[in-house]
PDB file of C-alpha atoms and ligand atoms in Angstrom:
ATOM      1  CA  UNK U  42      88.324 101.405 118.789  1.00 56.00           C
ATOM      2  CA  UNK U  43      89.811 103.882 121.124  1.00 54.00           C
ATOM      3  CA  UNK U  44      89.833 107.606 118.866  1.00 54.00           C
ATOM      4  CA  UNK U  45      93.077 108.166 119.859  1.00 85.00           C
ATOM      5  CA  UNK U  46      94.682 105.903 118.059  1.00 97.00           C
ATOM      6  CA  UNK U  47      94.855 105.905 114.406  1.00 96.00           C
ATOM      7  CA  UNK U  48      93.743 102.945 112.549  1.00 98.00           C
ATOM      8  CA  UNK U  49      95.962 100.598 110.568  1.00 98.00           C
ATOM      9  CA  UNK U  50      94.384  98.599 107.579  1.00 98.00           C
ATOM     10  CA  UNK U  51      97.537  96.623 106.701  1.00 98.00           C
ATOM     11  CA  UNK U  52      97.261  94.230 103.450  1.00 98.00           C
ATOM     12  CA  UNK U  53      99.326  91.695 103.957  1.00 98.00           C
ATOM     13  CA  UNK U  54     100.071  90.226 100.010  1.00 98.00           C
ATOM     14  CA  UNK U  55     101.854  87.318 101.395  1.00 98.00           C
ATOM     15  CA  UNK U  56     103.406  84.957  97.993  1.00 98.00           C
ATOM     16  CA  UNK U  57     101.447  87.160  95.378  1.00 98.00           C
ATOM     17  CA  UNK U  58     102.100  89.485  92.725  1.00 98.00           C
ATOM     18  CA  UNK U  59     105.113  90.011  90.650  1.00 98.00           C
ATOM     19  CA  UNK U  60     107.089  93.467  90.753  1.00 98.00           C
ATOM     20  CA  UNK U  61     105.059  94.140  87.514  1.00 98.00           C
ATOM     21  CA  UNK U  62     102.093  93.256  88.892  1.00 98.00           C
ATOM     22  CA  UNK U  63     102.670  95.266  92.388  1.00 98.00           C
ATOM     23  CA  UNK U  64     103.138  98.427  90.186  1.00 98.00           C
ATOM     24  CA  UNK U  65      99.735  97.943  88.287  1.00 98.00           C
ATOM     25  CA  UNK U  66      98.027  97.314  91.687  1.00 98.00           C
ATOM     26  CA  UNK U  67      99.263 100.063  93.530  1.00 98.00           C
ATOM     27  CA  UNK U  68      98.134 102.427  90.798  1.00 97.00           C
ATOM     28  CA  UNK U  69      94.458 100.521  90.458  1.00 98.00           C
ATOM     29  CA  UNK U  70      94.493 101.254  94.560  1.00 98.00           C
ATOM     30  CA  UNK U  71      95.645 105.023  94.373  1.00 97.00           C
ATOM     31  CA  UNK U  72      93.049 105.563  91.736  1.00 97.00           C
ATOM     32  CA  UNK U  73      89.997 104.039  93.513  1.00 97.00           C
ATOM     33  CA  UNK U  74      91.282 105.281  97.294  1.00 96.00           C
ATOM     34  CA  UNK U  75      91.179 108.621  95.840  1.00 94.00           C
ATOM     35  CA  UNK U  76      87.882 108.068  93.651  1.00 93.00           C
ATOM     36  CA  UNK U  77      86.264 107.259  96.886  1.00 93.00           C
ATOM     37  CA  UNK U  78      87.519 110.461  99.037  1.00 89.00           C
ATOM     38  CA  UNK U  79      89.477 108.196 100.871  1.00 91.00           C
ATOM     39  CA  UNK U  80      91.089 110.352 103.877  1.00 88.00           C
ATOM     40  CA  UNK U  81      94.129 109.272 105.463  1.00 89.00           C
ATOM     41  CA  UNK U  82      94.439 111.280 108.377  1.00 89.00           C
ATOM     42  CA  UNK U  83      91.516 109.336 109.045  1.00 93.00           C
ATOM     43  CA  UNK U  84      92.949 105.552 108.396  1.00 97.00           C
ATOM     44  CA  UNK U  85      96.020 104.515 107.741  1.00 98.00           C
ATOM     45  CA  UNK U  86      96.531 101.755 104.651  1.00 98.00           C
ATOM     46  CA  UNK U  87      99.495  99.761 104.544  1.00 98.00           C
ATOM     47  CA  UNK U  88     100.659  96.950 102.095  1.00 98.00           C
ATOM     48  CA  UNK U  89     103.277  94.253 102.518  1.00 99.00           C
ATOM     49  CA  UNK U  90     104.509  93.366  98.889  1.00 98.00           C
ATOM     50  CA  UNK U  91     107.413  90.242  98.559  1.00 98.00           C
ATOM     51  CA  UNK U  92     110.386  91.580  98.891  1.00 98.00           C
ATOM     52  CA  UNK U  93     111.078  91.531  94.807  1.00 98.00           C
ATOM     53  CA  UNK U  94     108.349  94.054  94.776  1.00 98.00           C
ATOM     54  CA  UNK U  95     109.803  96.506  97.580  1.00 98.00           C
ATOM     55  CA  UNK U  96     111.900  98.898  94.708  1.00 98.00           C
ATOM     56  CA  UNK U  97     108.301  98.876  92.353  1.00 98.00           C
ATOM     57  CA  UNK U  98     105.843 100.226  95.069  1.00 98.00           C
ATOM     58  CA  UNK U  99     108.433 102.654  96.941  1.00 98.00           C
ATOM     59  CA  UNK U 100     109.390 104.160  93.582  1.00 98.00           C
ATOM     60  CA  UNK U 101     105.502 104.693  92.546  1.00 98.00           C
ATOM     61  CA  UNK U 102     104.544 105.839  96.189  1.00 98.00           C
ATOM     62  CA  UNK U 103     107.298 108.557  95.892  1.00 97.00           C
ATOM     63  CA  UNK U 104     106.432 110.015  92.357  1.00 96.00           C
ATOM     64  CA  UNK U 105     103.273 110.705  93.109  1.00 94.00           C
ATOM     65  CA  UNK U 106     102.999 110.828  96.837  1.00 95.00           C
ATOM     66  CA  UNK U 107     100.127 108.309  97.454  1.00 96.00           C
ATOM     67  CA  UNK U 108      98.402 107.862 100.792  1.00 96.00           C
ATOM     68  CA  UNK U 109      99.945 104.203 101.545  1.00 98.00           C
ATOM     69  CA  UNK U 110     102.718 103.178 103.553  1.00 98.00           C
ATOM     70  CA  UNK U 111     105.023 100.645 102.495  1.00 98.00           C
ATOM     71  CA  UNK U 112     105.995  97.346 105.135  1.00 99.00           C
ATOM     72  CA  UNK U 113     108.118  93.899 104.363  1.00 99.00           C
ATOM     73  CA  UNK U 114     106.485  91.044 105.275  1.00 98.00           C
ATOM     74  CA  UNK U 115     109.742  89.384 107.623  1.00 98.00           C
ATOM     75  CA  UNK U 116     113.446  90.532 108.290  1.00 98.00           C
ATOM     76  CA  UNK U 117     116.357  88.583 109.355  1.00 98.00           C
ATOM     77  CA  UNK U 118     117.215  88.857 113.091  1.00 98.00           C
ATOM     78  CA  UNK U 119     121.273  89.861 111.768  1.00 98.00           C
ATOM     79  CA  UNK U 120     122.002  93.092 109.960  1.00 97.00           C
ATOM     80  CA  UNK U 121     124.762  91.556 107.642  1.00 97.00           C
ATOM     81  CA  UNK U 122     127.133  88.749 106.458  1.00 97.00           C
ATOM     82  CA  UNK U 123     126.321  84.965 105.701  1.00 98.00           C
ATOM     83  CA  UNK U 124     123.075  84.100 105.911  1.00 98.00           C
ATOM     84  CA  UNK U 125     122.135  83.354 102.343  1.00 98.00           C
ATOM     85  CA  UNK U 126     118.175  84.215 101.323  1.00 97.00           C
ATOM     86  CA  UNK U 127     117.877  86.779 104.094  1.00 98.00           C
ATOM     87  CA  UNK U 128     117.070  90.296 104.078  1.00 98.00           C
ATOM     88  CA  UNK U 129     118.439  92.711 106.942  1.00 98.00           C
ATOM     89  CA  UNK U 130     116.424  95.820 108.317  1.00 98.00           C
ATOM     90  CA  UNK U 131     118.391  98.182 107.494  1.00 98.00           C
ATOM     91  CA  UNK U 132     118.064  97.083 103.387  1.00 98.00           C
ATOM     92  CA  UNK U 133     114.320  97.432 104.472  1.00 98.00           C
ATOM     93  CA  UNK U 134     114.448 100.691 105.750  1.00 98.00           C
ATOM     94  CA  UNK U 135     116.746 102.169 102.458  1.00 98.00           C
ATOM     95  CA  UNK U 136     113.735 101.226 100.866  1.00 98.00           C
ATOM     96  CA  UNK U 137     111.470 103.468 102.987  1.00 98.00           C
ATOM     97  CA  UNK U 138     109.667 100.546 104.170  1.00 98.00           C
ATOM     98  CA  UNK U 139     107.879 101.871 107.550  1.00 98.00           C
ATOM     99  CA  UNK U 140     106.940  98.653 109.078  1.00 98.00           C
ATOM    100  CA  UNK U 141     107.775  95.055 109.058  1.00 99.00           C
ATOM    101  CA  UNK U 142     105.597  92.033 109.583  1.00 99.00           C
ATOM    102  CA  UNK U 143     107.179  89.124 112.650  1.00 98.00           C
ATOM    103  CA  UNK U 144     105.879  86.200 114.233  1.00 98.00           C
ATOM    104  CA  UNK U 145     103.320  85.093 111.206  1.00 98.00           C
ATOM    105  CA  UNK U 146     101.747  82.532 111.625  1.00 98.00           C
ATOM    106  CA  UNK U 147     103.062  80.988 108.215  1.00 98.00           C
ATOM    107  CA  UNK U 148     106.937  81.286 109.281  1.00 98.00           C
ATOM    108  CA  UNK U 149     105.965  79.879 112.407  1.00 98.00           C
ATOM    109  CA  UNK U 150     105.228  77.151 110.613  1.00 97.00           C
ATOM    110  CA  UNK U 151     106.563  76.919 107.334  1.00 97.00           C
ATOM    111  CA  UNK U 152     110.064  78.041 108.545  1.00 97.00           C
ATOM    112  CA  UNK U 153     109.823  77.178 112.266  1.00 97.00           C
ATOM    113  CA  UNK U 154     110.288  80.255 113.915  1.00 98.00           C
ATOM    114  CA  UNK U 155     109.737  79.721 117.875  1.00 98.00           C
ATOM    115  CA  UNK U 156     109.161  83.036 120.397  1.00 98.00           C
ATOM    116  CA  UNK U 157     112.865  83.551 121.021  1.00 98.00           C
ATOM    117  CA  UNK U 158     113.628  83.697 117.263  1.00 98.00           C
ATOM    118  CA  UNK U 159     110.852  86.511 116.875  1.00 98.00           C
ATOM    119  CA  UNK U 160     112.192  88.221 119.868  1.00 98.00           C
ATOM    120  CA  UNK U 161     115.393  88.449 117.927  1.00 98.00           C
ATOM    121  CA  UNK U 162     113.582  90.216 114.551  1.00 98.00           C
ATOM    122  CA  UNK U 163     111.418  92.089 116.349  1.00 98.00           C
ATOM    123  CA  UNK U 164     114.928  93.601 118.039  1.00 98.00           C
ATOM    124  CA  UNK U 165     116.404  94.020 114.824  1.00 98.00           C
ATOM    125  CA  UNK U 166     113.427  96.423 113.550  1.00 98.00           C
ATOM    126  CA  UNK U 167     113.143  98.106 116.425  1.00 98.00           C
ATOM    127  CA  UNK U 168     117.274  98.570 116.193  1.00 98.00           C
ATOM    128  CA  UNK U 169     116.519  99.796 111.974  1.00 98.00           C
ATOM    129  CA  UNK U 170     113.571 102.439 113.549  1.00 98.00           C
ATOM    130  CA  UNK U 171     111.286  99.871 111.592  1.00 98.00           C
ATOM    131  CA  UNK U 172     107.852  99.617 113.592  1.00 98.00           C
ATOM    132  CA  UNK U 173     107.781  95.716 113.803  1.00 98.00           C
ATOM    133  CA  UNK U 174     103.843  94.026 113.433  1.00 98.00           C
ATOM    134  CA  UNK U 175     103.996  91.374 116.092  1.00 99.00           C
ATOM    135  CA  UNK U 176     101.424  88.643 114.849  1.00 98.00           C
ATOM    136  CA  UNK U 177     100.310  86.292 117.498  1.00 98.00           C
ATOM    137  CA  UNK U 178      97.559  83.525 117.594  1.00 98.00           C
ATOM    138  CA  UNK U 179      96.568  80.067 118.485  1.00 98.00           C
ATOM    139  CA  UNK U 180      96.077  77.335 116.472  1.00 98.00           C
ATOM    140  CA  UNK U 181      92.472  75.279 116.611  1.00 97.00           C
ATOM    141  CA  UNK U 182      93.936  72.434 118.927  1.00 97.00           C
ATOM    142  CA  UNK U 183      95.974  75.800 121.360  1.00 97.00           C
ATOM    143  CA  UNK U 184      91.960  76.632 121.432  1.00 97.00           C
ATOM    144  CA  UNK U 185      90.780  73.838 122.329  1.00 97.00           C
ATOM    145  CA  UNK U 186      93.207  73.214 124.682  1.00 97.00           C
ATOM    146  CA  UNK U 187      94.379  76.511 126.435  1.00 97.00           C
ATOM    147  CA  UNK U 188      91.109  78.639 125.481  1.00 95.00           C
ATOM    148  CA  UNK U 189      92.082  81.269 123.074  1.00 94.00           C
ATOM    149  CA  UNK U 190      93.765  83.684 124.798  1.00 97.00           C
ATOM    150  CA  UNK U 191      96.547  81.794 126.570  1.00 98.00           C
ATOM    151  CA  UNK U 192      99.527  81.411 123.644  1.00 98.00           C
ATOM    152  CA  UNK U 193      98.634  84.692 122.274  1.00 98.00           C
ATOM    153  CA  UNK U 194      99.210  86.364 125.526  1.00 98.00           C
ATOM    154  CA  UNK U 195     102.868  84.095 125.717  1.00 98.00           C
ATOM    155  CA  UNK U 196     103.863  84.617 122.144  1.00 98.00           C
ATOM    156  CA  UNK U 197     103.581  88.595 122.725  1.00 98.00           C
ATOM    157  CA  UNK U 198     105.057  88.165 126.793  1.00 98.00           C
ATOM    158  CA  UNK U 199     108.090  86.652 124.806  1.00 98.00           C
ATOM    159  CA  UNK U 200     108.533  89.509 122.707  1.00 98.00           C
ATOM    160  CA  UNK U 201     107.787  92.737 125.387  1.00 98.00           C
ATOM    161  CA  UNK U 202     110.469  90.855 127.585  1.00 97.00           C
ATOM    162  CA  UNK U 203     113.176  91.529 125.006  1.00 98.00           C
ATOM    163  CA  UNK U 204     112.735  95.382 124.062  1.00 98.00           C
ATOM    164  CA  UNK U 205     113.047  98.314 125.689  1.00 96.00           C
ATOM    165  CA  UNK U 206     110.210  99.779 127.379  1.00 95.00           C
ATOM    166  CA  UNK U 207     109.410 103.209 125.424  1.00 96.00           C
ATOM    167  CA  UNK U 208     109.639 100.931 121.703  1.00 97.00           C
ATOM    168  CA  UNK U 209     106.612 101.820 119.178  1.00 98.00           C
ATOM    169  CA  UNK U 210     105.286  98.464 117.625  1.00 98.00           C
ATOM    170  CA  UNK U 211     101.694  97.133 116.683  1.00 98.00           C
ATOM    171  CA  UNK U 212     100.257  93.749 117.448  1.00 99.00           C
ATOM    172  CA  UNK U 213      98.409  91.861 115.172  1.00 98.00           C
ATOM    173  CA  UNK U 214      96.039  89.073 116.423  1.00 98.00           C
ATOM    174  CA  UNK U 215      95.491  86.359 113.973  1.00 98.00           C
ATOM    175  CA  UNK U 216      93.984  83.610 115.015  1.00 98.00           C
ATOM    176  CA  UNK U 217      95.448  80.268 112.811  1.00 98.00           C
ATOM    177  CA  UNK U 218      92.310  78.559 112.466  1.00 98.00           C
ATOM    178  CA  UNK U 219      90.614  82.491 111.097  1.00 98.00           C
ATOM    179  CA  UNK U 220      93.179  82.344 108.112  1.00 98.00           C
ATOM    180  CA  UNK U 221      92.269  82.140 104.833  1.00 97.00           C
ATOM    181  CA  UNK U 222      89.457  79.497 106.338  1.00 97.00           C
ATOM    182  CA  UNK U 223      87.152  82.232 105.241  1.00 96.00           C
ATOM    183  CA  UNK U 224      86.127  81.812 109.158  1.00 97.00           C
ATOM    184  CA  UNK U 225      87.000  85.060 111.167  1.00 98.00           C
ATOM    185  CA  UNK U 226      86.603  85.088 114.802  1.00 98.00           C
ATOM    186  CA  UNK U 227      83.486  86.921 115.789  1.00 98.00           C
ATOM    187  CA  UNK U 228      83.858  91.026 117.241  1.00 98.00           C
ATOM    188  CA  UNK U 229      83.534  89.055 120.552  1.00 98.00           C
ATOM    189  CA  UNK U 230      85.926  86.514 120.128  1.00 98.00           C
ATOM    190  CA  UNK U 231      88.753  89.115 118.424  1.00 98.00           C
ATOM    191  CA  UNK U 232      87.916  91.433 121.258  1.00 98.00           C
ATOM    192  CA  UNK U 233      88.420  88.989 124.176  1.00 98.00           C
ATOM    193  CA  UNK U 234      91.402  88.416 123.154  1.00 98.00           C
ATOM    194  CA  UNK U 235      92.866  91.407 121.765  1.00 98.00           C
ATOM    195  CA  UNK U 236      91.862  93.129 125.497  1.00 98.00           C
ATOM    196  CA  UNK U 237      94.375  90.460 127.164  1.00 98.00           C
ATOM    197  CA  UNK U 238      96.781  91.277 124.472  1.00 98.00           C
ATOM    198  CA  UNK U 239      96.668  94.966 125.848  1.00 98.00           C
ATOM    199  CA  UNK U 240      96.547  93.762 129.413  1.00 98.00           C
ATOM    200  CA  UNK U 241      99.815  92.312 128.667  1.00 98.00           C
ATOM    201  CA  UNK U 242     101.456  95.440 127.358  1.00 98.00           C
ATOM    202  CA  UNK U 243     100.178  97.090 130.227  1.00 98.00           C
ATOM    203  CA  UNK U 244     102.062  94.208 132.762  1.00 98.00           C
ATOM    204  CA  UNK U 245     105.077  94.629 130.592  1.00 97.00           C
ATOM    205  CA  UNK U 246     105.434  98.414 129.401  1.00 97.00           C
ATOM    206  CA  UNK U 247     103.040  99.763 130.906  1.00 97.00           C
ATOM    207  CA  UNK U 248      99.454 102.440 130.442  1.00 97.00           C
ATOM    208  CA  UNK U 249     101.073 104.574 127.931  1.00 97.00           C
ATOM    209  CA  UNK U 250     101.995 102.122 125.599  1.00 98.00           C
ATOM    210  CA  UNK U 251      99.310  99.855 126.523  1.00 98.00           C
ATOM    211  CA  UNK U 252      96.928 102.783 125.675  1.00 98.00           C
ATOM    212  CA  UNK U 253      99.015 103.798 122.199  1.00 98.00           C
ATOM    213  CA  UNK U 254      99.720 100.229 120.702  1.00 98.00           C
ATOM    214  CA  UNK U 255      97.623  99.398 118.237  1.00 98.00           C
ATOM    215  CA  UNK U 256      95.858  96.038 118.487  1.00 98.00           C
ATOM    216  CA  UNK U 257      94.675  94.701 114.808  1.00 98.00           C
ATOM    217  CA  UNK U 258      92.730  91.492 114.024  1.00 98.00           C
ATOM    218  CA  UNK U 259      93.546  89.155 111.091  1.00 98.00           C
ATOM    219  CA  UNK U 260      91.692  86.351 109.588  1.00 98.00           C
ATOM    220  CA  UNK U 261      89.559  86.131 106.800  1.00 98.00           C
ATOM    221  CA  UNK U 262      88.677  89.910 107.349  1.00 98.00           C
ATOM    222  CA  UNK U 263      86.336  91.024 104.531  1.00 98.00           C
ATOM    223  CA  UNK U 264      84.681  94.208 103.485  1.00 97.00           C
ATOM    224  CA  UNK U 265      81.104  92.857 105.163  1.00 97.00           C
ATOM    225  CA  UNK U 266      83.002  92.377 108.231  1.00 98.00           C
ATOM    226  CA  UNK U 267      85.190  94.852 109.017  1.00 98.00           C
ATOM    227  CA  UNK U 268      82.676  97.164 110.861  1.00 97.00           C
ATOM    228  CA  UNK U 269      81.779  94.700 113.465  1.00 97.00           C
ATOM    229  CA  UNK U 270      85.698  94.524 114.718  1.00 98.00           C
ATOM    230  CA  UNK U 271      86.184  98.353 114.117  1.00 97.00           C
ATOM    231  CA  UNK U 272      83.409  98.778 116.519  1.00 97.00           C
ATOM    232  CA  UNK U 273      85.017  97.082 119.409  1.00 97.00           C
ATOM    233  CA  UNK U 274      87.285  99.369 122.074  1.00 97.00           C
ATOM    234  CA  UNK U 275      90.788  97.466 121.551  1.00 98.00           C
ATOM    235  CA  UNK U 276      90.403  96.346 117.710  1.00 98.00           C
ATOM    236  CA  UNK U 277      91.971  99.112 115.967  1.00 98.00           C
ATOM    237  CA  UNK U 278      92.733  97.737 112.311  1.00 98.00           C
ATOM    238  CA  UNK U 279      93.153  94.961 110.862  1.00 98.00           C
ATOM    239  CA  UNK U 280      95.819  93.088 109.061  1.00 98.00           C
ATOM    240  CA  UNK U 281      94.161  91.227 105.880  1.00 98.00           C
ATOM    241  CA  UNK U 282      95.758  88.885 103.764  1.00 98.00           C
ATOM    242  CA  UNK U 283      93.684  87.838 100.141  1.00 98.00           C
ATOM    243  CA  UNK U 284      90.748  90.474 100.488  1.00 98.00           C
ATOM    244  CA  UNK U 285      93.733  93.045  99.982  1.00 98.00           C
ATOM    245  CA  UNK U 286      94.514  91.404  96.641  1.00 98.00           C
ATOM    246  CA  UNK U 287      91.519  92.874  95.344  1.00 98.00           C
ATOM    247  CA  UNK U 288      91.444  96.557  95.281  1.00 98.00           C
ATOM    248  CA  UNK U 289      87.571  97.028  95.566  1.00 97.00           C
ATOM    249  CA  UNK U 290      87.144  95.207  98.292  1.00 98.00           C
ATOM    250  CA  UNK U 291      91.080  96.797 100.113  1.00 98.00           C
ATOM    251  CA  UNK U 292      89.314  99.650  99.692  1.00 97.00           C
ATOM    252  CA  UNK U 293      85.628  99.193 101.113  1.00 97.00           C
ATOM    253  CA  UNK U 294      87.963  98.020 103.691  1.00 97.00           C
ATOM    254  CA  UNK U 295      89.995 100.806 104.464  1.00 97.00           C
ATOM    255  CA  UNK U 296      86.565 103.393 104.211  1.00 96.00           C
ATOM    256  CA  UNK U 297      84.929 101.251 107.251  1.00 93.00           C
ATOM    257  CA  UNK U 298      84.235 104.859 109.172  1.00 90.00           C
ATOM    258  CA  UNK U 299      81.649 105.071 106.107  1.00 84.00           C
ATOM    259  CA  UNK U 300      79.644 101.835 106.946  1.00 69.00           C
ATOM    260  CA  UNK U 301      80.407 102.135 110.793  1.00 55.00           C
ATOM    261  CA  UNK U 302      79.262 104.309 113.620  1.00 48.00           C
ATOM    262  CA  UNK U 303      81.958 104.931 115.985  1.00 45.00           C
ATOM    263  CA  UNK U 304      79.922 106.090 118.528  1.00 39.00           C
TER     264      UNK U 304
HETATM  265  P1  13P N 482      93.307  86.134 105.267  1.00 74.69           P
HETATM  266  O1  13P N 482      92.760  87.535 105.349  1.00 74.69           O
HETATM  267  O2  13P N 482      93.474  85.638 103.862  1.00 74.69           O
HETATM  268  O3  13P N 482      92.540  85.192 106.137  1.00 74.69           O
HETATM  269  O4  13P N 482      94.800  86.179 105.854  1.00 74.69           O
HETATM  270  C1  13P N 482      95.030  86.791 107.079  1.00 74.69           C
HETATM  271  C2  13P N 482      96.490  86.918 107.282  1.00 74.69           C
HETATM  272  O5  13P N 482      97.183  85.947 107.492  1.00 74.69           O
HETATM  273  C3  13P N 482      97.069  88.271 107.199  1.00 74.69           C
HETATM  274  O6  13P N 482      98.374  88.280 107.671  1.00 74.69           O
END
């Protein structure tokens, strides 16, 4: 992990936890980031609540000005009119939501969202000053046919073509088969890949924003793993889906300069 750019430990909460529940979690986290002399100049945490939750946690996080930043987990690619079920950016951004997840793997699938659709959100964040996550990966059969690099390196070529050269976003690399499989890639395996996913911002946007995007890894990242990515020179975060549904282990997470030597 280059020092120059600040690390992002995003919990993504995907279908889980009420509003209710959101609040009670966000105050369990607070307590135990704070407990454990959490810094956040340091790291950066992040959580993605359902959309129903979005009023709970921005409300708590404003009384009481705790060190997380708040992030919707998809936006629609319109900003208003008829398109029942959706949610537009700028609704995200009233709620002081700073980022906004695109391209999971899950709506690829579950909602069939191809590289031009993306595009299209990922232009509608940038367009609501949301900084847009931009999750890419390969699924086990894309790695055994294509290696693992090759449709990451697309998916994210489809998105740099479509916005402006100068836009801030962060790129998560997730690999499918890594998700909740309780599987993660290896530091070596993340690293290949997340390098060419760099190498691509470089082709597209060029060395400043290839050396200022962050590049996070997702999939099945755990507490007793998390060093071995943050070690590597273009892993710097990670995006983690159930481990951040438990606050101990969000948090022995988020302190990985504690178990890690960045040296
Ligand atoms: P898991 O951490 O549960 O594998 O999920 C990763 C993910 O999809 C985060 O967006």
């Amino acid at each position: 992990m280059a020092t120059t750019r600040r690390p992002l430990i995003a919990g993504n909460w995907k279908m889980n936890l009420d509003h209710l529940q959101s609040i009670a979690f966000v105050q369990k986290l607070a307590w135990a980031l704070k407990d454990k002399k959490f810094h956040e100049q340091e790291v950066e945490v992040t959580v993605f609540p359902p959309f129903t939750d979005l009023r709970s946690v921005q409300t708590l996080i404003n009384a009481d000005n705790l060190p997380v930043g708040l992030g919707a987990q998809d936006l629609s690619p319109h900003d208003e009119g008829a398109h029942t079920g959706d949610i537009p950016g700028v609704f995200l951004k009233a709620l002081d939501c700073s980022y906004v997840v695109v391209g999971h793997s899950e709506r690829r699938a579950d909602h069939h969202e191809d590289d031009s659709h993306v595009a299209a959100k990922v232009v509608a964040a940038l367009r609501h000053g949301l900084i847009p996550i931009v999750c890419v990966g390969e699924t086990s059969e894309d790695l055994e046919r294509y290696g693992a690099s090759k449709i990451p390196v697309d998916q994210l070529a489809a998105v740099l073509a479509e916005i402006p050269q100068g836009s801030e976003f962060v790129v998560a690399y997730e690999p499918v088969w890594a998700i909740g499989s309780g599987q993660a890639a290896t530091p070596d395996q993340a690293e290949d890949v997340c390098k060419a996913l760099r190498e691509t911002i470089r082709e597209h946007h060029g060395d400043e924003a290839a050396d200022s995007t962050r590049v996070l890894y997702g999939g099945s990242v755990k507490s007793t793993n998390i060093a071995g990515f943050m070690k590597r020179d273009n892993i710097d975060g990670a995006l983690v889906g159930g481990a951040s549904l438990d606050v101990d282990e969000f948090v022995a997470i988020a302190r990985f300069p504690h178990h890690v030597s960045l040296d």
